[in-house]
Tab-separated table of C-alpha atoms and ligand atoms in Angstrom:
chain	number	residue	atom	x	y	z
A	1	UNK	CA	60.906	-36.284	4.763
A	2	UNK	CA	59.999	-32.881	6.195
A	3	UNK	CA	61.761	-30.027	4.543
A	4	UNK	CA	63.875	-27.929	6.904
A	5	UNK	CA	62.828	-24.479	7.997
A	6	UNK	CA	63.559	-21.495	5.775
A	7	UNK	CA	64.314	-18.218	7.534
A	8	UNK	CA	64.638	-14.896	5.742
A	9	UNK	CA	66.175	-11.913	7.524
A	10	UNK	CA	65.654	-8.559	5.868
A	11	UNK	CA	68.305	-6.101	6.933
A	12	UNK	CA	70.625	-9.110	7.197
A	13	UNK	CA	73.693	-6.860	7.067
A	14	UNK	CA	72.862	-5.565	10.539
A	15	UNK	CA	75.517	-5.781	13.229
A	16	UNK	CA	72.983	-7.771	15.310
A	17	UNK	CA	72.917	-10.684	12.856
A	18	UNK	CA	75.598	-12.787	14.653
A	19	UNK	CA	73.308	-12.941	17.672
A	20	UNK	CA	70.492	-14.262	15.519
A	21	UNK	CA	72.784	-16.901	14.005
A	22	UNK	CA	74.023	-17.887	17.455
A	23	UNK	CA	70.405	-18.226	18.624
A	24	UNK	CA	69.565	-20.532	15.715
A	25	UNK	CA	72.714	-22.623	16.178
A	26	UNK	CA	71.914	-23.100	19.890
A	27	UNK	CA	68.398	-24.299	19.075
A	28	UNK	CA	69.175	-26.463	16.057
A	29	UNK	CA	68.041	-29.706	17.720
A	30	UNK	CA	64.509	-28.435	18.154
A	31	UNK	CA	64.561	-25.957	15.265
A	32	UNK	CA	65.937	-27.712	12.220
A	33	UNK	CA	66.710	-24.785	9.943
A	34	UNK	CA	67.943	-25.712	6.471
A	35	UNK	CA	68.290	-22.232	4.970
A	36	UNK	CA	68.929	-18.747	6.260
A	37	UNK	CA	68.678	-15.967	3.688
A	38	UNK	CA	70.245	-12.672	4.682
A	39	UNK	CA	68.830	-9.896	2.514
A	40	UNK	CA	70.007	-6.310	2.191
A	41	UNK	CA	69.961	-3.344	-0.180
A	42	UNK	CA	72.867	-2.209	-2.366
A	43	UNK	CA	73.941	0.438	0.200
A	44	UNK	CA	74.250	-2.367	2.754
A	45	UNK	CA	76.102	-4.805	0.531
A	46	UNK	CA	79.502	-4.386	2.133
A	47	UNK	CA	78.115	-4.956	5.616
A	48	UNK	CA	76.079	-7.892	4.331
A	49	UNK	CA	79.166	-9.550	2.933
A	50	UNK	CA	81.165	-9.055	6.131
A	51	UNK	CA	78.481	-10.164	8.571
A	52	UNK	CA	77.335	-12.870	6.173
A	53	UNK	CA	80.906	-14.182	6.045
A	54	UNK	CA	80.924	-14.447	9.824
A	55	UNK	CA	77.492	-16.128	9.795
A	56	UNK	CA	78.827	-18.771	7.413
A	57	UNK	CA	81.890	-19.385	9.608
A	58	UNK	CA	79.690	-19.681	12.713
A	59	UNK	CA	77.527	-22.326	11.064
A	60	UNK	CA	80.540	-24.198	9.768
A	61	UNK	CA	82.248	-24.107	13.165
A	62	UNK	CA	79.044	-25.557	14.709
A	63	UNK	CA	79.143	-28.309	12.071
A	64	UNK	CA	75.489	-27.809	11.075
A	65	UNK	CA	73.947	-28.361	7.637
A	66	UNK	CA	72.421	-24.871	7.413
A	67	UNK	CA	72.868	-23.075	4.140
A	68	UNK	CA	73.495	-19.344	4.549
A	69	UNK	CA	72.615	-17.272	1.468
A	70	UNK	CA	73.459	-13.616	1.014
A	71	UNK	CA	71.403	-11.647	-1.471
A	72	UNK	CA	70.140	-8.250	-2.574
A	73	UNK	CA	67.160	-9.934	-4.231
A	74	UNK	CA	64.409	-9.830	-1.626
A	75	UNK	CA	61.795	-11.545	-3.745
A	76	UNK	CA	64.074	-14.470	-4.538
A	77	UNK	CA	64.775	-14.863	-0.819
A	78	UNK	CA	61.138	-14.677	0.252
A	79	UNK	CA	59.929	-17.539	-1.951
A	80	UNK	CA	58.477	-20.243	0.321
A	81	UNK	CA	59.912	-18.776	3.534
A	82	UNK	CA	58.592	-20.065	6.838
A	83	UNK	CA	59.671	-17.132	8.994
A	84	UNK	CA	60.634	-13.636	7.863
A	85	UNK	CA	62.408	-11.363	10.318
A	86	UNK	CA	62.787	-7.659	9.609
A	87	UNK	CA	65.563	-5.616	11.204
A	88	UNK	CA	66.082	-2.799	8.763
A	89	UNK	CA	66.943	0.839	9.262
A	90	UNK	CA	65.799	3.081	6.401
A	91	UNK	CA	68.406	5.824	5.861
A	92	UNK	CA	70.870	3.951	8.069
A	93	UNK	CA	72.361	5.529	11.214
A	94	UNK	CA	72.758	8.929	9.522
A	95	UNK	CA	68.968	9.253	9.478
A	96	UNK	CA	68.784	8.280	13.150
A	97	UNK	CA	71.361	10.941	14.020
A	98	UNK	CA	69.082	13.536	12.372
A	99	UNK	CA	66.106	12.199	14.355
A	100	UNK	CA	68.132	12.675	17.500
A	101	UNK	CA	69.703	16.095	16.727
A	102	UNK	CA	66.951	18.126	15.064
A	103	UNK	CA	64.397	18.022	17.946
A	104	UNK	CA	67.056	19.101	20.435
A	105	UNK	CA	67.292	22.498	18.662
A	106	UNK	CA	63.678	23.078	19.621
A	107	UNK	CA	64.109	21.995	23.229
A	108	UNK	CA	62.557	18.560	22.561
A	109	UNK	CA	63.934	15.051	23.225
A	110	UNK	CA	65.508	13.538	20.168
A	111	UNK	CA	65.233	9.760	20.424
A	112	UNK	CA	65.197	6.752	18.106
A	113	UNK	CA	61.651	5.573	18.950
A	114	UNK	CA	60.113	8.348	21.055
A	115	UNK	CA	58.840	11.850	20.263
A	116	UNK	CA	59.610	13.369	16.839
A	117	UNK	CA	62.436	10.859	16.182
A	118	UNK	CA	60.111	7.940	16.690
A	119	UNK	CA	57.519	9.543	14.418
A	120	UNK	CA	60.037	9.993	11.586
A	121	UNK	CA	61.506	6.531	11.981
A	122	UNK	CA	57.965	5.251	11.589
A	123	UNK	CA	57.275	7.435	8.525
A	124	UNK	CA	60.397	6.042	6.850
A	125	UNK	CA	59.986	2.420	7.923
A	126	UNK	CA	56.259	1.627	7.606
A	127	UNK	CA	55.986	1.901	3.778
A	128	UNK	CA	58.937	-0.437	3.401
A	129	UNK	CA	57.472	-3.016	5.776
A	130	UNK	CA	54.109	-2.810	3.993
A	131	UNK	CA	55.894	-3.467	0.690
A	132	UNK	CA	57.551	-6.528	2.209
A	133	UNK	CA	54.125	-7.740	3.354
A	134	UNK	CA	52.846	-7.377	-0.235
A	135	UNK	CA	55.711	-9.570	-1.443
A	136	UNK	CA	54.992	-12.072	1.326
A	137	UNK	CA	51.340	-12.327	0.326
A	138	UNK	CA	52.496	-13.470	-3.062
A	139	UNK	CA	55.612	-15.457	-2.267
A	140	UNK	CA	55.193	-16.983	1.178
A	141	UNK	CA	51.562	-16.587	2.266
A	142	UNK	CA	51.932	-19.000	5.204
A	143	UNK	CA	54.987	-17.387	6.768
A	144	UNK	CA	55.192	-15.486	10.036
A	145	UNK	CA	56.508	-11.930	9.928
A	146	UNK	CA	58.571	-11.210	13.026
A	147	UNK	CA	59.460	-7.564	13.064
A	148	UNK	CA	62.100	-5.975	15.225
A	149	UNK	CA	62.565	-2.868	13.088
A	150	UNK	CA	61.699	0.148	15.178
A	151	UNK	CA	59.412	1.705	16.176
A	152	UNK	CA	58.214	-1.864	16.615
A	153	UNK	CA	54.860	-1.006	18.197
A	154	UNK	CA	53.954	1.524	15.507
A	155	UNK	CA	55.088	-0.838	12.750
A	156	UNK	CA	52.921	-3.657	14.170
A	157	UNK	CA	49.999	-1.226	14.386
A	158	UNK	CA	50.521	-0.280	10.732
A	159	UNK	CA	50.594	-3.893	9.498
A	160	UNK	CA	47.454	-4.745	11.509
A	161	UNK	CA	45.518	-1.701	10.296
A	162	UNK	CA	46.848	-1.087	6.817
A	163	UNK	CA	47.335	-4.556	5.337
A	164	UNK	CA	45.526	-7.866	5.201
A	165	UNK	CA	48.435	-9.641	6.806
A	166	UNK	CA	47.540	-11.111	10.192
A	167	UNK	CA	50.588	-13.276	10.922
A	168	UNK	CA	52.704	-10.445	12.321
A	169	UNK	CA	54.465	-10.253	15.655
A	170	UNK	CA	56.490	-7.289	16.894
A	171	UNK	CA	59.421	-8.020	19.092
A	172	UNK	CA	61.544	-6.100	21.536
A	173	UNK	CA	64.278	-6.862	24.020
A	174	UNK	CA	62.896	-4.504	26.707
A	175	UNK	CA	60.768	-7.199	28.399
A	176	UNK	CA	63.739	-9.563	28.491
A	177	UNK	CA	65.997	-6.833	29.871
A	178	UNK	CA	63.418	-5.876	32.501
A	179	UNK	CA	63.321	-9.421	33.824
A	180	UNK	CA	67.128	-9.547	33.792
A	181	UNK	CA	67.274	-6.267	35.777
A	182	UNK	CA	64.902	-7.734	38.392
A	183	UNK	CA	66.995	-10.851	38.659
A	184	UNK	CA	70.167	-8.815	38.985
A	185	UNK	CA	68.802	-6.637	41.770
A	186	UNK	CA	67.451	-9.689	43.618
A	187	UNK	CA	70.729	-11.482	42.854
A	188	UNK	CA	68.977	-14.618	41.558
A	189	UNK	CA	69.013	-16.642	38.374
A	190	UNK	CA	66.710	-14.923	35.761
A	191	UNK	CA	64.900	-18.272	35.314
A	192	UNK	CA	63.423	-17.829	38.836
A	193	UNK	CA	61.806	-14.510	37.925
A	194	UNK	CA	58.517	-13.968	36.165
A	195	UNK	CA	56.794	-10.646	35.456
A	196	UNK	CA	53.290	-9.698	34.363
A	197	UNK	CA	54.133	-7.221	31.574
A	198	UNK	CA	51.561	-5.143	29.718
A	199	UNK	CA	51.342	-1.890	27.808
A	200	UNK	CA	52.887	-0.814	24.514
A	201	UNK	CA	56.289	-1.254	22.967
A	202	UNK	CA	58.820	0.906	24.812
A	203	UNK	CA	55.942	1.757	27.132
A	204	UNK	CA	55.438	-1.533	28.939
A	205	UNK	CA	54.889	-1.809	32.676
A	206	UNK	CA	55.812	-4.623	35.020
A	207	UNK	CA	52.486	-5.037	36.874
A	208	UNK	CA	53.666	-7.867	39.078
A	209	UNK	CA	56.900	-9.593	39.885
A	210	UNK	CA	57.095	-13.251	40.941
A	211	UNK	CA	60.042	-15.123	42.482
A	212	UNK	CA	59.885	-18.909	42.226
A	213	UNK	CA	56.210	-18.546	41.304
A	214	UNK	CA	55.315	-16.527	44.428
A	215	UNK	CA	54.093	-12.948	44.200
A	216	UNK	CA	57.061	-10.672	45.046
A	217	UNK	CA	55.994	-7.235	43.783
A	218	UNK	CA	55.971	-5.429	47.147
A	219	UNK	CA	59.362	-6.834	48.181
A	220	UNK	CA	60.826	-5.994	44.798
A	221	UNK	CA	59.507	-2.423	44.880
A	222	UNK	CA	60.959	-2.006	48.363
A	223	UNK	CA	64.330	-3.134	47.101
A	224	UNK	CA	64.136	-1.068	43.914
A	225	UNK	CA	63.348	2.073	45.872
A	226	UNK	CA	65.945	1.565	48.589
A	227	UNK	CA	68.835	0.511	46.447
A	228	UNK	CA	71.066	3.295	45.179
A	229	UNK	CA	72.805	1.418	42.408
A	230	UNK	CA	70.560	0.834	39.389
A	231	UNK	CA	66.905	1.360	38.555
A	232	UNK	CA	67.280	-1.059	35.689
A	233	UNK	CA	68.179	0.140	32.229
A	234	UNK	CA	69.914	-0.807	28.994
A	235	UNK	CA	73.045	0.389	27.255
A	236	UNK	CA	71.332	3.126	25.233
A	237	UNK	CA	69.444	4.780	28.124
A	238	UNK	CA	71.105	6.531	30.996
A	239	UNK	CA	70.345	5.002	34.373
A	240	UNK	CA	68.574	7.902	36.058
A	241	UNK	CA	67.084	6.779	39.393
A	242	UNK	CA	63.316	6.763	39.917
A	243	UNK	CA	61.855	8.877	42.680
A	244	UNK	CA	61.171	6.212	45.360
A	245	UNK	CA	57.811	7.603	46.453
A	246	UNK	CA	56.634	7.775	42.864
A	247	UNK	CA	57.318	4.099	42.278
A	248	UNK	CA	55.741	3.138	45.603
A	249	UNK	CA	52.607	5.065	44.675
A	250	UNK	CA	52.565	3.668	41.141
A	251	UNK	CA	52.915	0.064	42.383
A	252	UNK	CA	54.250	-0.958	39.001
A	253	UNK	CA	57.661	-1.109	37.414
A	254	UNK	CA	58.171	1.285	34.512
A	255	UNK	CA	60.332	0.257	31.587
A	256	UNK	CA	63.669	2.058	30.924
A	257	UNK	CA	62.024	4.180	28.176
A	258	UNK	CA	59.502	5.632	30.613
A	259	UNK	CA	62.283	7.964	31.716
A	260	UNK	CA	61.581	10.062	28.614
A	261	UNK	CA	58.060	10.692	29.971
A	262	UNK	CA	58.482	10.785	33.760
A	263	UNK	CA	61.880	12.507	33.700
A	264	UNK	CA	61.604	14.590	30.539
A	265	UNK	CA	63.668	17.585	31.728
A	266	UNK	CA	66.526	15.555	33.069
A	267	UNK	CA	66.623	13.308	30.006
A	268	UNK	CA	66.632	16.331	27.727
A	269	UNK	CA	69.551	17.773	29.708
A	270	UNK	CA	71.470	14.490	29.485
A	271	UNK	CA	70.804	14.180	25.760
A	272	UNK	CA	71.858	17.737	24.968
A	273	UNK	CA	75.073	17.374	26.985
A	274	UNK	CA	75.868	14.055	25.326
A	275	UNK	CA	75.200	15.475	21.871
A	276	UNK	CA	77.765	18.176	22.571
A	277	UNK	CA	80.344	15.856	24.175
A	278	UNK	CA	80.505	12.308	22.761
A	279	UNK	CA	77.711	12.702	20.153
A	280	UNK	CA	74.131	11.428	20.033
A	281	UNK	CA	73.483	7.744	20.504
A	282	UNK	CA	73.468	7.160	16.721
A	283	UNK	CA	76.865	8.805	16.468
A	284	UNK	CA	78.217	6.668	19.288
A	285	UNK	CA	76.712	3.575	17.671
A	286	UNK	CA	78.394	4.453	14.356
A	287	UNK	CA	81.735	4.166	16.128
A	288	UNK	CA	80.711	0.948	17.916
A	289	UNK	CA	79.554	-0.531	14.578
A	290	UNK	CA	82.828	0.317	12.948
A	291	UNK	CA	84.657	-1.641	15.658
A	292	UNK	CA	82.194	-4.518	15.407
A	293	UNK	CA	82.570	-4.781	11.644
A	294	UNK	CA	86.359	-4.787	11.971
A	295	UNK	CA	86.008	-7.754	14.322
A	296	UNK	CA	83.489	-9.489	12.040
A	297	UNK	CA	85.886	-9.091	9.122
A	298	UNK	CA	88.508	-11.239	10.874
A	299	UNK	CA	88.556	-14.594	9.106
A	300	UNK	CA	89.556	-16.262	12.355
A	301	UNK	CA	86.430	-15.120	14.153
A	302	UNK	CA	83.710	-17.785	14.171
A	303	UNK	CA	81.581	-16.792	17.197
A	304	UNK	CA	79.480	-13.809	18.190
A	305	UNK	CA	81.947	-11.406	19.813
A	306	UNK	CA	81.018	-10.222	23.344
A	307	UNK	CA	81.393	-6.551	22.251
A	308	UNK	CA	77.948	-6.846	20.623
A	309	UNK	CA	76.492	-6.619	24.127
A	310	UNK	CA	77.414	-2.924	24.161
A	311	UNK	CA	74.426	-2.326	21.900
A	312	UNK	CA	71.069	-1.425	23.414
A	313	UNK	CA	69.420	-4.199	21.459
A	314	UNK	CA	71.404	-7.028	23.060
A	315	UNK	CA	69.287	-10.224	23.383
A	316	UNK	CA	66.869	-8.985	20.707
A	317	UNK	CA	67.730	-11.784	18.343
A	318	UNK	CA	67.728	-14.340	21.128
A	319	UNK	CA	64.151	-13.321	21.875
A	320	UNK	CA	63.346	-13.781	18.160
A	321	UNK	CA	64.874	-17.268	18.070
A	322	UNK	CA	62.923	-18.313	21.197
A	323	UNK	CA	59.733	-17.002	19.649
A	324	UNK	CA	60.282	-18.870	16.376
A	325	UNK	CA	61.193	-22.015	18.335
A	326	UNK	CA	57.993	-21.769	20.414
A	327	UNK	CA	55.742	-21.293	17.355
A	328	UNK	CA	57.399	-24.118	15.463
A	329	UNK	CA	57.233	-26.489	18.428
A	330	UNK	CA	53.877	-25.280	19.786
A	331	UNK	CA	55.552	-24.844	23.184
A	332	UNK	CA	52.753	-22.832	24.805
A	333	UNK	CA	55.277	-20.981	26.955
A	334	UNK	CA	54.907	-17.323	27.941
A	335	UNK	CA	56.751	-14.599	26.071
A	336	UNK	CA	56.144	-10.855	25.861
A	337	UNK	CA	55.428	-9.730	22.305
A	338	UNK	CA	53.543	-7.110	20.240
A	339	UNK	CA	50.306	-8.474	18.934
A	340	UNK	CA	46.685	-7.578	18.307
A	341	UNK	CA	44.887	-6.523	21.508
A	342	UNK	CA	41.528	-8.235	21.017
A	343	UNK	CA	40.320	-7.158	24.434
A	344	UNK	CA	43.395	-8.120	26.467
A	345	UNK	CA	43.711	-4.501	27.723
A	346	UNK	CA	40.252	-2.946	28.054
A	347	UNK	CA	41.223	0.682	27.466
A	348	UNK	CA	43.056	0.033	24.174
A	349	UNK	CA	41.153	-0.514	20.890
A	350	UNK	CA	40.668	-4.168	20.055
A	351	UNK	CA	42.346	-3.855	16.634
A	352	UNK	CA	45.443	-2.126	17.984
A	353	UNK	CA	48.876	-3.579	18.705
A	354	UNK	CA	49.874	-3.980	22.364
A	355	UNK	CA	52.895	-5.438	24.081
A	356	UNK	CA	51.815	-8.117	26.513
A	357	UNK	CA	52.601	-11.562	27.936
A	358	UNK	CA	51.286	-14.182	25.573
A	359	UNK	CA	51.098	-17.925	25.407
A	360	UNK	CA	53.058	-18.791	22.267
A	361	UNK	CA	51.400	-21.547	20.224
A	362	UNK	CA	51.713	-22.924	16.718
A	363	UNK	CA	48.927	-20.483	15.784
A	364	UNK	CA	50.857	-17.563	17.197
A	365	UNK	CA	50.667	-15.525	20.361
A	366	UNK	CA	47.553	-15.673	22.565
A	367	UNK	CA	47.556	-12.626	24.867
A	368	UNK	CA	46.928	-13.158	28.567
A	369	UNK	CA	44.292	-10.550	29.296
A	370	UNK	CA	44.845	-8.258	32.280
A	371	UNK	CA	41.484	-6.569	32.453
A	372	UNK	CA	42.849	-3.040	32.398
A	373	UNK	CA	46.007	-1.126	33.191
A	374	UNK	CA	46.216	0.676	36.542
A	375	UNK	CA	44.479	4.042	36.294
A	376	UNK	CA	47.711	6.017	36.762
A	377	UNK	CA	49.255	4.490	33.657
A	378	UNK	CA	46.212	4.357	31.424
A	379	UNK	CA	46.136	7.908	30.096
A	380	UNK	CA	49.743	7.972	28.920
A	381	UNK	CA	49.419	4.581	27.257
A	382	UNK	CA	46.284	5.661	25.459
A	383	UNK	CA	47.899	8.895	24.304
A	384	UNK	CA	50.888	7.020	22.887
A	385	UNK	CA	48.589	4.513	21.220
A	386	UNK	CA	46.683	7.368	19.538
A	387	UNK	CA	50.010	8.871	18.478
A	388	UNK	CA	51.152	5.558	16.979
A	389	UNK	CA	47.884	5.074	15.192
A	390	UNK	CA	47.846	8.527	13.649
A	391	UNK	CA	51.532	8.288	12.813
A	392	UNK	CA	50.922	4.996	10.996
A	393	UNK	CA	48.159	6.676	9.004
A	394	UNK	CA	50.505	9.532	8.080
A	395	UNK	CA	53.134	7.024	6.966
A	396	UNK	CA	50.680	5.319	4.673
A	397	UNK	CA	48.912	8.397	3.253
A	398	UNK	CA	51.845	10.853	3.201
A	399	UNK	CA	49.406	13.489	4.417
A	400	UNK	CA	51.049	16.565	5.959
A	401	UNK	CA	48.197	17.452	8.324
A	402	UNK	CA	48.014	13.903	9.679
A	403	UNK	CA	51.773	13.990	10.342
A	404	UNK	CA	51.376	17.311	12.142
A	405	UNK	CA	48.558	15.890	14.187
A	406	UNK	CA	50.722	12.932	15.268
A	407	UNK	CA	53.639	15.248	16.119
A	408	UNK	CA	51.430	17.627	18.119
A	409	UNK	CA	49.696	15.002	20.263
A	410	UNK	CA	52.975	13.375	21.189
A	411	UNK	CA	53.441	14.102	24.901
A	412	UNK	CA	57.097	15.061	24.409
A	413	UNK	CA	56.185	17.913	22.040
A	414	UNK	CA	55.105	21.097	23.882
A	415	UNK	CA	52.878	22.881	21.307
A	416	UNK	CA	51.428	22.872	17.812
A	417	UNK	CA	53.851	25.699	16.868
A	418	UNK	CA	56.924	23.724	17.888
A	419	UNK	CA	55.441	20.596	16.319
A	420	UNK	CA	55.146	22.343	12.983
A	421	UNK	CA	58.671	23.763	13.131
A	422	UNK	CA	60.157	20.357	13.890
A	423	UNK	CA	57.976	18.621	11.334
A	424	UNK	CA	58.979	21.002	8.558
A	425	UNK	CA	62.678	20.731	9.264
A	426	UNK	CA	62.551	16.945	9.577
A	427	UNK	CA	60.473	16.456	6.445
A	428	UNK	CA	63.109	18.406	4.547
A	429	UNK	CA	66.027	16.556	6.161
A	430	UNK	CA	64.555	13.127	5.437
A	431	UNK	CA	62.896	13.830	2.086
A	432	UNK	CA	64.926	11.221	0.197
A	433	UNK	CA	63.361	8.517	2.389
A	434	UNK	CA	59.792	9.889	2.406
A	435	UNK	CA	58.546	9.523	-1.170
A	436	UNK	CA	54.934	9.350	0.032
A	437	UNK	CA	55.088	13.010	1.083
A	438	UNK	CA	56.019	14.184	-2.420
A	439	UNK	CA	58.315	16.926	-1.162
B	501	G6P	C1	66.934	-0.967	23.001
B	501	G6P	C2	65.589	-1.009	22.346
B	501	G6P	C3	65.711	-1.234	20.913
B	501	G6P	C4	66.682	-0.337	20.283
B	501	G6P	C5	68.003	-0.399	20.979
B	501	G6P	C6	68.934	0.663	20.508
B	501	G6P	O1	67.347	-2.192	23.238
B	501	G6P	O2	64.718	-1.913	22.904
B	501	G6P	O3	64.448	-1.133	20.309
B	501	G6P	O4	66.877	-0.679	18.948
B	501	G6P	O5	67.864	-0.238	22.333
B	501	G6P	O6	70.262	0.318	20.813
B	501	G6P	P1	71.497	1.080	20.182
B	501	G6P	O7	72.702	0.362	20.658
B	501	G6P	O8	71.282	1.046	18.695
B	501	G6P	O9	71.377	2.469	20.732
């Protein structure tokens, strides 16, 4: 008899975990999971117990023979795993709040995955992920690593370049949300919409839109630029409208995060105002999480509560479950993931991570090459790729100059002087989580 599938989720105490569990329950017939191990660190133990309790109730309610284990012992969990998902946040939301607030003082966007905030999230996260990879080499060498810890593109880049581990896939909900936004604007079922998506994580472009298999890009761009409701976004990014003539000239659909690059001044303004009024996004999320965990703690709750959809990462875990299902069942369907380029986008190095439509097979994602990105998008994408690559190197080496280089070449940072000021303040603020810098 085949043994069931063993899933390990590191950062299992995350408020997103019920979505993951729901995704596995929904797919049980094709994805016979026997064990789910939710792993966390001592600081996350309380959350792990609460969300783990809900996970157990959800499985029981569904009447499925899935064992849910809660543990702080990562190595014990990893033994013989088939799929390992990572959804951790080093330094918790307090660290994110610092990533968001400190750059603002210097007139720079403070954001979870972009600019200085993205750099520091990478510096904190990458060494931890590389440690997990080392454990995996020893304890579950055949497993797939599916990472949704941010910055997912930079983390995938780091694993590809700084470890021997090849079975890594970075995952994001932006592609899913972009397709949903198209469907919403066209007022059709999302299943009828397909998009050619290519670029980098949080910097992906919709190059074409299809409705019922027919090319629909022109019609969609007309609608997008004439409609005055939404330009398509997610809960964590304000819905600032694109300049219609810009989108018509671009002939591509930017992702919600492109607002930080194409609308930098307005986004800065919005962020600074929000930081003064309701707090930065991390501070808002801290309140949302508190409410979510109160709900999760209710012994009578045995489903994923709808309030979870107020988080920017809604549908993340669903995307992860679909991906695992397609690998396990060799479905050969198309999903948008972060994987090694290998020539799929000509202007990006072959060994780098890109976010692109892939055919998902039992041997992993096979990118659908696009030739190259449109010339208007190429420069920005290359610059961000260089930033991610140098940032990953700084995370691994702990070298100050490399970190300064990454900070300075980031397009959201105006000068080397400001880069150094922000870098110094953030290195100090985060020093407990940056042992590689020996501060
Ligand atoms: C989006 C991004 C995720 C990010 C999330 C933040 O969905 O794609 O990478 O983690 O937003 O949402 P939050 O509710 O934490 O602000």
